[in-house]
């Protein structure tokens, strides 16, 4: 399976502490969201699959450096993977260390149907500040918005706005970029000013409130495809609506 037909899911949460059980919340949440999913395999140093009969105990034991190792569903023809890593405050918004979760799933009807619930479960389970789930191709275009790049000045594609590097954003509650599905915690929603009942009617029609007071906001009915002019226009308009995202608003 190529990366081009996958969904990437990422959330940014407060750093792990002590015997933190949030990695378990990640895998349990993904399994509950996608019927039949079992993340009970690991990849060995020789890149072979190995079963994890005591997955939960193994996962807690293997937490280190602020994250957890990759676990997967053991199906190379339909790969679902997830891992967590710690991010130093030197490279994070507001100088605050973070716990990042990164998952990849096939872009098919079952995953599309479950994606919003999965993002919500992972984000709420990790007490995330914000997160997103986006098809791979659109995620690559969005990644080009980060400025400056190692190669020089910012070079966003498709007329999208340039965004600041994570370490140049003033607080971890500020989302650093948009995606197809967006999780904004209650704190993130307050910072960016969502929702405004009059200005956000269209977004609210595809949004749902979470138990913690956050929101899952879906930009387009179908998975985001920036070759579709209406999808690209929706993404641009959403950036215009929320200038705080990506650290673009004046301090």
Coordinates of C-alpha atoms in Angstrom, one line a residue:
X1 CA 0.0 0.0 0.0
X2 CA 1.4 3.4 -1.0
X3 CA 1.5 6.4 1.3
X4 CA -0.7 8.2 -1.3
X5 CA -3.8 6.3 -0.3
X6 CA -3.4 6.6 3.4
X7 CA -4.8 8.9 6.1
X8 CA -2.3 10.4 8.6
X9 CA -3.6 11.2 12.1
X10 CA -1.6 13.3 14.5
X11 CA -2.3 14.9 17.9
X12 CA -0.3 17.1 20.1
X13 CA -0.7 16.7 23.9
X14 CA 1.0 17.6 27.2
X15 CA 4.2 15.6 27.8
X16 CA 3.9 12.1 29.4
X17 CA 4.7 12.0 33.1
X18 CA 5.5 9.0 35.3
X19 CA 3.4 5.9 34.9
X20 CA 1.2 7.7 32.3
X21 CA -1.5 5.5 30.8
X22 CA -2.3 7.8 27.9
X23 CA -0.5 5.5 25.4
X24 CA -3.1 2.8 26.3
X25 CA -5.9 5.3 25.7
X26 CA -4.5 5.8 22.2
X27 CA -4.5 2.2 21.1
X28 CA -7.8 1.4 22.9
X29 CA -9.4 4.5 21.3
X30 CA -8.3 3.5 17.8
X31 CA -9.6 -0.1 18.3
X32 CA -12.9 1.1 19.6
X33 CA -13.3 3.6 16.7
X34 CA -12.6 1.1 13.8
X35 CA -14.5 -2.2 14.1
X36 CA -12.3 -5.2 14.0
X37 CA -9.0 -3.3 14.5
X38 CA -6.5 -5.0 16.8
X39 CA -3.1 -3.3 17.3
X40 CA -1.4 -6.3 18.8
X41 CA 1.9 -6.5 16.8
X42 CA 5.2 -4.8 16.8
X43 CA 8.0 -4.5 14.3
X44 CA 11.3 -6.1 15.3
X45 CA 14.8 -4.7 14.7
X46 CA 15.0 -7.0 11.6
X47 CA 11.7 -5.5 10.4
X48 CA 9.7 -8.6 11.1
X49 CA 6.3 -8.7 12.7
X50 CA 6.1 -10.1 16.2
X51 CA 2.8 -10.7 18.1
X52 CA 2.2 -9.0 21.4
X53 CA 0.0 -11.3 23.5
X54 CA 0.4 -9.0 26.5
X55 CA 0.2 -5.8 24.5
X56 CA -1.0 -3.4 27.2
X57 CA 1.7 -4.5 29.7
X58 CA 4.4 -4.4 27.0
X59 CA 3.3 -0.9 25.9
X60 CA 3.5 0.6 29.4
X61 CA 6.9 -1.1 30.0
X62 CA 8.3 0.3 26.7
X63 CA 7.3 4.0 27.3
X64 CA 10.5 6.0 27.2
X65 CA 11.8 9.4 25.9
X66 CA 8.3 10.8 26.2
X67 CA 6.7 8.3 23.8
X68 CA 6.0 4.7 22.9
X69 CA 7.2 2.3 20.2
X70 CA 5.2 1.6 17.0
X71 CA 2.4 -1.0 17.2
X72 CA 0.4 -2.2 14.3
X73 CA -2.3 -4.6 13.2
X74 CA 0.0 -7.1 11.7
X75 CA -1.6 -7.0 8.2
X76 CA 0.9 -5.9 5.6
X77 CA -1.8 -5.7 3.0
X78 CA -3.9 -3.3 5.2
X79 CA -1.4 -1.7 7.5
X80 CA -2.5 0.4 10.5
X81 CA 0.3 1.8 12.6
X82 CA 0.6 4.1 15.6
X83 CA 3.5 5.4 17.7
X84 CA 4.2 8.2 20.1
X85 CA 7.1 10.4 20.7
X86 CA 8.2 13.2 23.0
X87 CA 9.0 16.7 21.6
X88 CA 11.4 18.9 23.4
X89 CA 10.3 22.3 24.6
X90 CA 13.1 23.8 22.4
X91 CA 11.1 22.9 19.3
X92 CA 7.5 23.2 20.6
X93 CA 5.0 26.0 20.9
X94 CA 5.5 28.1 24.0
X95 CA 8.6 26.2 24.9
X96 CA 6.5 23.4 26.4
X97 CA 7.5 19.8 25.8
X98 CA 4.8 17.7 24.1
X99 CA 3.6 14.2 23.6
X100 CA 2.9 13.6 19.9
X101 CA 0.9 10.7 18.5
X102 CA 1.3 9.7 14.9
X103 CA -1.0 7.1 13.2
X104 CA -1.4 5.9 9.6
X105 CA -4.4 4.1 8.2
X106 CA -5.6 3.0 4.8
X107 CA -7.8 5.6 3.0
X108 CA -10.9 3.4 2.4
X109 CA -14.6 3.7 3.2
X110 CA -14.3 2.0 6.6
X111 CA -11.5 4.3 7.8
X112 CA -13.2 7.4 6.3
X113 CA -16.4 6.5 8.2
X114 CA -14.5 6.0 11.5
X115 CA -11.9 8.8 11.2
X116 CA -13.8 11.5 13.1
X117 CA -14.5 9.2 16.0
X118 CA -10.9 7.9 16.0
X119 CA -9.5 11.4 16.1
X120 CA -11.8 12.3 18.9
X121 CA -11.0 9.3 21.0
X122 CA -7.2 9.6 20.5
X123 CA -7.3 13.4 21.2
X124 CA -9.6 13.2 24.2
X125 CA -7.7 10.1 25.6
X126 CA -4.4 12.0 25.4
X127 CA -5.9 15.3 26.6
X128 CA -4.5 16.8 23.4
X129 CA -4.3 20.5 22.7
X130 CA -5.1 19.9 19.0
X131 CA -4.8 17.4 16.3
X132 CA -5.9 16.5 12.8
X133 CA -6.5 13.6 10.4
X134 CA -5.8 14.2 6.7
X135 CA -5.2 12.2 3.5
X136 CA -1.5 11.9 2.8
X137 CA -1.4 14.0 -0.4
X138 CA -3.1 16.9 1.2
X139 CA -0.9 16.6 4.3
X140 CA 2.2 17.0 2.1
X141 CA 0.9 20.2 0.6
X142 CA 0.0 21.5 4.0
X143 CA 3.5 20.6 5.3
X144 CA 5.0 23.0 2.7
X145 CA 3.2 25.9 4.5
X146 CA 5.7 25.7 7.4
X147 CA 8.1 28.6 7.1
X148 CA 11.0 29.1 6.8
X149 CA 12.3 25.9 5.3
X150 CA 15.8 24.6 5.5
X151 CA 16.2 25.5 1.8
X152 CA 15.3 29.1 2.3
X153 CA 12.2 31.3 2.4
X154 CA 8.7 29.8 2.8
X155 CA 7.3 28.1 -0.3
X156 CA 3.7 27.2 0.3
X157 CA 1.9 25.4 -2.6
X158 CA -1.4 26.2 -4.2
X159 CA -1.6 29.7 -2.7
X160 CA -1.9 28.5 0.9
X161 CA -0.6 30.9 3.6
X162 CA 2.9 30.5 5.1
X163 CA 2.9 29.2 8.7
X164 CA 5.4 29.6 11.5
X165 CA 7.7 26.9 12.7
X166 CA 6.3 25.2 15.9
X167 CA 8.9 26.8 18.1
X168 CA 7.9 30.3 16.9
X169 CA 4.3 29.8 18.0
X170 CA 3.5 31.4 21.3
X171 CA 1.4 28.7 23.0
X172 CA 0.8 25.0 22.7
X173 CA -3.0 25.6 22.5
X174 CA -2.6 27.3 19.1
X175 CA -3.1 24.8 16.2
X176 CA -0.1 24.9 14.0
X177 CA -2.0 24.0 10.8
X178 CA -5.3 22.7 9.5
X179 CA -6.4 19.3 8.2
X180 CA -9.4 17.5 6.8
X181 CA -10.6 16.6 10.3
X182 CA -9.5 19.0 13.1
X183 CA -9.6 18.4 16.8
X184 CA -9.5 21.7 18.8
X185 CA -9.6 21.3 22.6
X186 CA -11.7 23.8 24.6
X187 CA -8.5 25.8 25.2
X188 CA -7.6 25.8 21.5
X189 CA -11.1 26.7 20.5
X190 CA -11.0 29.7 22.8
X191 CA -7.7 30.9 21.5
X192 CA -8.8 30.8 17.9
X193 CA -12.3 32.1 18.5
X194 CA -14.3 29.1 17.5
X195 CA -17.3 28.9 17.3
X196 CA -18.8 32.2 16.2
X197 CA -22.5 31.3 15.5
X198 CA -22.8 33.7 12.6
X199 CA -19.3 33.3 11.0
X200 CA -19.0 29.6 11.5
X201 CA -22.4 28.2 10.4
X202 CA -20.8 26.1 7.6
X203 CA -18.1 24.7 9.8
X204 CA -20.6 24.0 12.6
X205 CA -22.8 22.0 10.2
X206 CA -19.9 19.5 10.0
X207 CA -18.7 19.8 13.6
X208 CA -19.4 18.0 16.8
X209 CA -18.7 18.9 20.5
X210 CA -16.6 16.5 22.6
X211 CA -17.1 15.4 26.2
X212 CA -14.3 17.7 27.3
X213 CA -15.7 20.8 25.6
X214 CA -13.5 20.6 22.5
X215 CA -14.6 20.2 18.9
X216 CA -14.0 17.9 16.0
X217 CA -14.4 20.1 12.9
X218 CA -14.6 18.5 9.4
X219 CA -13.7 20.9 6.5
X220 CA -15.2 19.0 3.6
X221 CA -17.7 16.2 3.3
X222 CA -15.3 13.9 1.4
X223 CA -11.6 13.5 2.4
X224 CA -9.7 16.7 1.6
X225 CA -8.4 16.6 -2.0
X226 CA -6.5 19.8 -2.9
X227 CA -6.9 19.0 -6.6
X228 CA -10.6 19.8 -6.1
X229 CA -10.9 23.6 -6.4
X230 CA -13.8 23.6 -3.9
X231 CA -11.7 21.8 -1.3
X232 CA -8.8 24.1 -1.8
X233 CA -11.1 27.1 -1.5
X234 CA -12.5 25.7 1.7
X235 CA -9.1 25.3 3.2
X236 CA -8.0 28.8 2.2
X237 CA -11.2 30.3 3.6
X238 CA -10.7 28.5 6.9
X239 CA -7.2 29.8 7.3
X240 CA -8.6 33.3 6.6
X241 CA -11.2 32.8 9.2
X242 CA -8.7 31.8 11.9
X243 CA -5.5 33.9 11.6
X244 CA -4.2 32.5 14.9
X245 CA -3.7 29.1 13.3
X246 CA 0.0 28.7 12.4
X247 CA 1.0 31.8 14.4
X248 CA 0.0 34.3 11.7
X249 CA -1.9 36.7 13.9
X250 CA -0.1 39.8 15.2
X251 CA 1.1 39.2 18.8

